[in-house]
mmCIF file of C-alpha atoms in Angstrom:
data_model
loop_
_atom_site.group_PDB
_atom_site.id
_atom_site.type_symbol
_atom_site.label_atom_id
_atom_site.label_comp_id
_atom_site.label_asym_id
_atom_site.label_seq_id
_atom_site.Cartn_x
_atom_site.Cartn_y
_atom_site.Cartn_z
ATOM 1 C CA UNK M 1 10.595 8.706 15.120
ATOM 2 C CA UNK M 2 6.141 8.914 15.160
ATOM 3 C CA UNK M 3 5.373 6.865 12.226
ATOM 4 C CA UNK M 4 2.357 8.184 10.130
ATOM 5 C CA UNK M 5 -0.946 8.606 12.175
ATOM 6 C CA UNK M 6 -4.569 8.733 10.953
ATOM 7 C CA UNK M 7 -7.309 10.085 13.325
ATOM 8 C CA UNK M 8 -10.153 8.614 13.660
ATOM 9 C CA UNK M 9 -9.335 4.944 13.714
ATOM 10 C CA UNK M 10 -13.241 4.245 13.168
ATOM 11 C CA UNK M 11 -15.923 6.334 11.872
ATOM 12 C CA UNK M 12 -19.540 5.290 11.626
ATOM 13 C CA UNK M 13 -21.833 8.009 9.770
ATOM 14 C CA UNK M 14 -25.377 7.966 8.140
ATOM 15 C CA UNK M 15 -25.478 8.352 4.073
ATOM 16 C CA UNK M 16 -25.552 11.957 3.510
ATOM 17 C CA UNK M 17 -23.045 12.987 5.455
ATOM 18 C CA UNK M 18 -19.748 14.566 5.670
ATOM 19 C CA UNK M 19 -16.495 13.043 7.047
ATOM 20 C CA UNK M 20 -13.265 14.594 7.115
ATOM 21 C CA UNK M 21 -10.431 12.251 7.699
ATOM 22 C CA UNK M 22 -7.297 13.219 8.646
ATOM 23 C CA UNK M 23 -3.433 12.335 8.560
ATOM 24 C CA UNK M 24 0.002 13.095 9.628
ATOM 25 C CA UNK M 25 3.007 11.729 7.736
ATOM 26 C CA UNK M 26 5.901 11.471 9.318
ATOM 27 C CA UNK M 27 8.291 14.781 10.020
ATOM 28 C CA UNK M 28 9.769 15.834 7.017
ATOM 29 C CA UNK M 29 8.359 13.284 4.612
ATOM 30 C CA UNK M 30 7.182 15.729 1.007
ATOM 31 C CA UNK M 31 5.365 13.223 -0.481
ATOM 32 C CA UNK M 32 1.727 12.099 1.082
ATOM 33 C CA UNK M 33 -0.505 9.199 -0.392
ATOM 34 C CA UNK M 34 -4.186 8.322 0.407
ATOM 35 C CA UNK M 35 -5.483 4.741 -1.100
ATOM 36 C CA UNK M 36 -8.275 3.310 -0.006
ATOM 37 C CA UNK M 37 -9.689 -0.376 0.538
ATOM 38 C CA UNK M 38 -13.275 -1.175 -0.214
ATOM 39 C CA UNK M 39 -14.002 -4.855 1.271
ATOM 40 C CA UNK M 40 -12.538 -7.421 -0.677
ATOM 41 C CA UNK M 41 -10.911 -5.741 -2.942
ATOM 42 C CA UNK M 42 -7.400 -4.590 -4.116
ATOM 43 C CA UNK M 43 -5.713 -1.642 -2.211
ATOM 44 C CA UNK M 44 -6.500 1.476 -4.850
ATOM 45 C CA UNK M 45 -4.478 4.879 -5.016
ATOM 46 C CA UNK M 46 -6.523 7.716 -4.461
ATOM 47 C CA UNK M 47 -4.357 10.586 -4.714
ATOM 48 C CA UNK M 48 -0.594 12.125 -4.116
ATOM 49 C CA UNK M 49 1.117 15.329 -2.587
ATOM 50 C CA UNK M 50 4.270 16.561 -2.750
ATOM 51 C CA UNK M 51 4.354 19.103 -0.399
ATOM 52 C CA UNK M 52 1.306 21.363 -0.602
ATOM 53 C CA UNK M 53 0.506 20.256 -4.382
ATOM 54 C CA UNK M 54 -1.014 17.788 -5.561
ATOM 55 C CA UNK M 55 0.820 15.706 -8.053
ATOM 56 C CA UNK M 56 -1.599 13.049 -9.054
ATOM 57 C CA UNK M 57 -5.297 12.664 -8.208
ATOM 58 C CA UNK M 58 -6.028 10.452 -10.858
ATOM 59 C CA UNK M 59 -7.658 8.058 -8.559
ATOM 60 C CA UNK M 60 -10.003 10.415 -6.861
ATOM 61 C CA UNK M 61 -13.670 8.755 -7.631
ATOM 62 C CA UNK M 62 -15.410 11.844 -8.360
ATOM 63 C CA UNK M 63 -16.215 15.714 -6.450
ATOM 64 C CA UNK M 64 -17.518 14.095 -3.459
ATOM 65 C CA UNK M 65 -14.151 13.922 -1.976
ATOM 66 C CA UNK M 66 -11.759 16.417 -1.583
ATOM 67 C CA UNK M 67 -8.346 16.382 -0.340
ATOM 68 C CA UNK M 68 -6.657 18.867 1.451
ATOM 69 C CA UNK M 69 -2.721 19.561 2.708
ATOM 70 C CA UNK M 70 -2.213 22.820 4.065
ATOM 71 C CA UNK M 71 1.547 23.913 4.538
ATOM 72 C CA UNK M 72 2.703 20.584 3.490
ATOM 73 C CA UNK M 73 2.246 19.187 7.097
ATOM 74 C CA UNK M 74 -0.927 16.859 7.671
ATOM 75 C CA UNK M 75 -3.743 15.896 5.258
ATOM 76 C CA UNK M 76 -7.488 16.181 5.026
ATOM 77 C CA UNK M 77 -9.496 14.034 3.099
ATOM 78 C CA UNK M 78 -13.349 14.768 3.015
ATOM 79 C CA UNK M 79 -16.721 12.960 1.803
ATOM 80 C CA UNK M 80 -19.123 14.830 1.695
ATOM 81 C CA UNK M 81 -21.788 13.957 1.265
ATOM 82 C CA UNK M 82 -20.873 10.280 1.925
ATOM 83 C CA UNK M 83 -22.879 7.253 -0.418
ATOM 84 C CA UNK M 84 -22.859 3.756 1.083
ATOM 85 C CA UNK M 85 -20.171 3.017 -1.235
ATOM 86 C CA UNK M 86 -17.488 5.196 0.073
ATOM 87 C CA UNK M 87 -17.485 2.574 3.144
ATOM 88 C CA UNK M 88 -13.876 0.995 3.512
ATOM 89 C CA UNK M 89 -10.716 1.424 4.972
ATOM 90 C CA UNK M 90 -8.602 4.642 4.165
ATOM 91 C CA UNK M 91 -4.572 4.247 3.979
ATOM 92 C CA UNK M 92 -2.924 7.336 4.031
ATOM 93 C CA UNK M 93 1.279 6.663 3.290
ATOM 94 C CA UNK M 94 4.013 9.184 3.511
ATOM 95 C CA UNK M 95 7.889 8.631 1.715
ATOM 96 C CA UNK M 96 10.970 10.700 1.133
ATOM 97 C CA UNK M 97 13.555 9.399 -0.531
ATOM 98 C CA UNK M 98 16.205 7.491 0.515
ATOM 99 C CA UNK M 99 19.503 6.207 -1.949
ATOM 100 C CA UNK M 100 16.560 6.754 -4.655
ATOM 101 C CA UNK M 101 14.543 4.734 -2.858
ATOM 102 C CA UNK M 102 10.791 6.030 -1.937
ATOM 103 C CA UNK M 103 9.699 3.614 0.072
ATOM 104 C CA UNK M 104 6.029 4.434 1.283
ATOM 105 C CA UNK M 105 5.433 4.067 4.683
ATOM 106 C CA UNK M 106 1.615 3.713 5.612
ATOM 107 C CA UNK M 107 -0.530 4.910 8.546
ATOM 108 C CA UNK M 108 -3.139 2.616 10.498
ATOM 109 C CA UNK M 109 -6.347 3.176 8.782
ATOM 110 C CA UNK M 110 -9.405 4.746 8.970
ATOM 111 C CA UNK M 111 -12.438 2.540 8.868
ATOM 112 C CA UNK M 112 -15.307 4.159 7.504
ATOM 113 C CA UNK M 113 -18.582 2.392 7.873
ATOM 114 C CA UNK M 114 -21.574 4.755 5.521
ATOM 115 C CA UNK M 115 -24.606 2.811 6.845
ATOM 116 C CA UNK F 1 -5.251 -5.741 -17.870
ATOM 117 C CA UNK F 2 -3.963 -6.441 -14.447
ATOM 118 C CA UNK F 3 -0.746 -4.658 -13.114
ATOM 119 C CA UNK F 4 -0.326 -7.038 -10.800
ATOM 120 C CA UNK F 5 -1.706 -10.243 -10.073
ATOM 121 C CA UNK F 6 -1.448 -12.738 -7.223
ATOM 122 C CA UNK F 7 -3.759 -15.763 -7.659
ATOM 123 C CA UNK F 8 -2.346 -17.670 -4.904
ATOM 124 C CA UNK F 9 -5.893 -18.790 -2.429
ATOM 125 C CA UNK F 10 -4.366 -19.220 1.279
ATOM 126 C CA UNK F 11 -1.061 -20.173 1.567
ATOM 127 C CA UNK F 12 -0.350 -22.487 4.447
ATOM 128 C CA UNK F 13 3.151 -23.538 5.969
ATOM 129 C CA UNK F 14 4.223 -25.143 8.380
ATOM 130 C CA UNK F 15 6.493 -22.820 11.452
ATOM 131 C CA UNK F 16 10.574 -22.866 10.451
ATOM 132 C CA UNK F 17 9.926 -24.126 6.504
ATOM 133 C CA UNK F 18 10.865 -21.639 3.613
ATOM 134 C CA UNK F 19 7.632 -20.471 1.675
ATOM 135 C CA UNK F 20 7.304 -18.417 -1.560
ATOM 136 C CA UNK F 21 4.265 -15.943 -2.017
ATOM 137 C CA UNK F 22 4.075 -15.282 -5.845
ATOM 138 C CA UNK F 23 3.654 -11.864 -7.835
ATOM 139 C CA UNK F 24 3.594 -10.919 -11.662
ATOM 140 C CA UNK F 25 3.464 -7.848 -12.908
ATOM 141 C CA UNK F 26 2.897 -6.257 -15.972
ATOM 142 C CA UNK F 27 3.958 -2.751 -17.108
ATOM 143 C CA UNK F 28 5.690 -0.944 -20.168
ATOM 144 C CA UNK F 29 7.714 1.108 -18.259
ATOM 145 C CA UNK F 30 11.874 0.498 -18.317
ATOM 146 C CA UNK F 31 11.585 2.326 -15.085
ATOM 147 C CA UNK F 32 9.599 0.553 -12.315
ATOM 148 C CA UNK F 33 9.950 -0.388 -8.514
ATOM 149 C CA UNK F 34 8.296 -3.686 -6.739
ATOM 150 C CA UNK F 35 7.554 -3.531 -3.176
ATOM 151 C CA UNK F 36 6.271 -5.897 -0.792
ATOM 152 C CA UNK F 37 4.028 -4.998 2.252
ATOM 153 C CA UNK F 38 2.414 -7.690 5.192
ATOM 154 C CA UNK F 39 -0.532 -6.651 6.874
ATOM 155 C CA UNK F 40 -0.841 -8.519 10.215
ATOM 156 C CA UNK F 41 -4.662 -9.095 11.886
ATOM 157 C CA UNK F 42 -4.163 -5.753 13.596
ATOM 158 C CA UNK F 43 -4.490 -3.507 9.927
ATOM 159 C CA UNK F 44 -1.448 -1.527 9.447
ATOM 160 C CA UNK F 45 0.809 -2.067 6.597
ATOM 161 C CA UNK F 46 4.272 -2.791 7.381
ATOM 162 C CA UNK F 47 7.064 -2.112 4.204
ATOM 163 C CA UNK F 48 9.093 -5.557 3.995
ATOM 164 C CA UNK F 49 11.230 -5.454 0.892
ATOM 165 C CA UNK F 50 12.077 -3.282 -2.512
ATOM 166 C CA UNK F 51 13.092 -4.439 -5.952
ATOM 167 C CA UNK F 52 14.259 -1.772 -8.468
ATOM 168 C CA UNK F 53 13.974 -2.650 -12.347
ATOM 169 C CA UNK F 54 17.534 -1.966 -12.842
ATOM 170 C CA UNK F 55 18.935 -3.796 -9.607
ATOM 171 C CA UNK F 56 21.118 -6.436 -10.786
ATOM 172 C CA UNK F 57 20.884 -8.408 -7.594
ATOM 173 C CA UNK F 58 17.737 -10.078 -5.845
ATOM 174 C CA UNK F 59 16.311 -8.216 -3.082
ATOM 175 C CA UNK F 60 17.307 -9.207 0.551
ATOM 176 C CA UNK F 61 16.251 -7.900 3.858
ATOM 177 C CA UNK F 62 16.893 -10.276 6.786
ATOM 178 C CA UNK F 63 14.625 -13.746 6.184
ATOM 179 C CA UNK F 64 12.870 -12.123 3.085
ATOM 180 C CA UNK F 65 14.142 -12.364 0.066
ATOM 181 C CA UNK F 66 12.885 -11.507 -3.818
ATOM 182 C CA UNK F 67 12.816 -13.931 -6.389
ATOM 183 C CA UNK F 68 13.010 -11.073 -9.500
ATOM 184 C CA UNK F 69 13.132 -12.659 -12.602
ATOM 185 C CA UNK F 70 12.145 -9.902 -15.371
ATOM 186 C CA UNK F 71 11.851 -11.937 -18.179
ATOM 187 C CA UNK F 72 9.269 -13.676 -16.861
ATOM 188 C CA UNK F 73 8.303 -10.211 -14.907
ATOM 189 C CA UNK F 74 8.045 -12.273 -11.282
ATOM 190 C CA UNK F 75 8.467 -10.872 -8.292
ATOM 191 C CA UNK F 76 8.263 -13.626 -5.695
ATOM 192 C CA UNK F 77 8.633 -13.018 -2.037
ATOM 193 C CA UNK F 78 10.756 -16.057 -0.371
ATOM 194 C CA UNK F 79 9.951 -16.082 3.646
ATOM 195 C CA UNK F 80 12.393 -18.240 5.094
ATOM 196 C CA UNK F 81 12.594 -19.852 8.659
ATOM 197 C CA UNK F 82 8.746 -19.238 8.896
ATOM 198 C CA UNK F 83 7.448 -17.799 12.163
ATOM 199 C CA UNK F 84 3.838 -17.966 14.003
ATOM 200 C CA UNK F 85 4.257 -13.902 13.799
ATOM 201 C CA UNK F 86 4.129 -14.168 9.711
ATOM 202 C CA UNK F 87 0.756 -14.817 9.376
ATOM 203 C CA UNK F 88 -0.661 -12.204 7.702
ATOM 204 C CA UNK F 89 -1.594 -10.946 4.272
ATOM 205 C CA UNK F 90 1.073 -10.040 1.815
ATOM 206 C CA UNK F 91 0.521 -7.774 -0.712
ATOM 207 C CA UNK F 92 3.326 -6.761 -4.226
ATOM 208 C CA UNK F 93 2.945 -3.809 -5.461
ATOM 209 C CA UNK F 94 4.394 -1.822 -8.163
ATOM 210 C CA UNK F 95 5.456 1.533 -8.847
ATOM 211 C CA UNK F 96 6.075 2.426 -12.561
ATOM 212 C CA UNK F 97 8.403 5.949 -13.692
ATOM 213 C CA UNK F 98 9.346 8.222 -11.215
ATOM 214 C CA UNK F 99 10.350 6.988 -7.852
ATOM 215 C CA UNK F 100 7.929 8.729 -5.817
ATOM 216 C CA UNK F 101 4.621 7.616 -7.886
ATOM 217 C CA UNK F 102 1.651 5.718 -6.528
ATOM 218 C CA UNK F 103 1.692 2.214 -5.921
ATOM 219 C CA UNK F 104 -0.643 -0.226 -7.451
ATOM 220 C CA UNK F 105 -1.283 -3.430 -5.808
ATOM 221 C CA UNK F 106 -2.548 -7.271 -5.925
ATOM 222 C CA UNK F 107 -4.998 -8.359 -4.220
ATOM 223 C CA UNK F 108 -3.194 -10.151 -1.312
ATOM 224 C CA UNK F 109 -2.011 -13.562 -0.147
ATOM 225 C CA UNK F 110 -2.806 -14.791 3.042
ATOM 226 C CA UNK F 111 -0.194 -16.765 4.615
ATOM 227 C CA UNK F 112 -1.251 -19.023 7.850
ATOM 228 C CA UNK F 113 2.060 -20.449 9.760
ATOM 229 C CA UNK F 114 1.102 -23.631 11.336
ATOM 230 C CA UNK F 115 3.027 -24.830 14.813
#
């Protein structure tokens, strides 16, 4: 079974612009998670989808980023445009439950460097 | 006020000893999970262990175990027979109501396993 992916691994970009990053849970997994981790600090929820809804985007920092999940498959999450503070690593996790259980299994991480 | 705090600087221990990585927590919720995650030097975060507020039992998954005591809302993670492959950082984190809600997380332990 293809654990969760996250394309790209790295993404350098200039302030201003726009990055769209994306992710695939794995099959059959409802719920999708993005966090993020800005150096040094704690791992922070960003938002959640069940499906093709999303169920909780309390953590979303404000309109520059907007995330996308068409048909319930794969995710998009864009920054547009991108401040030197967006830089960090993006988590994107993916559960279904099991005996009640929702353990969230995460993807490799995108590293975005806003220079 | 933090949800969950680990205040432990690097942890160091010496390959086939026992070591314990601690986590509180803090919620108002009867409902809540705690989860523990390493994240080896390569980036991805790798799901290690659940404890459910209503388990009755500790936690156990192979040489990991959790120390829960919820009186004293602890969730300590017990590595025994250390290995050079445990080094890593170890983050808790908590999920409060329903099962398939964000997680929040501490900021991390290192853990360095010594030959």
């Amino acid at each position: 079974e293809a654990g969760v992916t996250q394309f790209p691994s790295h993404s350098v970009i200039e302030k201003g612009q726009t990055v769209t990053l994306r992710c695939d849970p794995i099959s059959g997994h409802d719920n999708l998670y993005w966090y993020r981790r800005v150096m040094g600090k704690e791992i922070k929820f960003l938002l959640h989808f069940v499906k093709e809804s999303k169920q909780d985007e309390s953590g979303m920092p404000n309109n520059r980023f907007l995330a996308e999940r068409t048909g319930g498959t794969y995710s998009t999450l864009k920054v547009q445009p991108a401040e030197l503070e967006d830089s960090g690593v993006y988590f994107c996790a993916s559960s279904q439950g099991r005996d009640g259980i929702y353990e969230q299994y995460f993807g490799p991480g995108t590293r975005l460097t806003v220079t | 006020a933090q949800k969950i705090t680990q205040t432990q600087p690097g942890m160091f221990v010496q390959e086939k000893e026992a070591v314990t990585l601690d986590c509180t927590y803090d919620t108002s919720d009867p409902s809540y999970g705690l989860f523990w995650y390493k994240q080896p030097s390569s980036g991805e975060m790798i799901f290690l262990i659940y404890q459910g507020s209503y388990d009755q039992q500790n936690a156990t998954e192979g040489r990991y175990s959790l120390n829960f005591q919820k009186a004293r809302k602890s969730a300590n993670l017990v590595i025994s027979a250390s290995q050079l492959g445990d080094s890593a950082m170890y983050f808790c984190a908590m999920r409060e109501g329903a099962a398939n809600s964000k997680l929040t997380f501490g900021k991390g332990i290192t853990l360095s396993v010594r030959p």
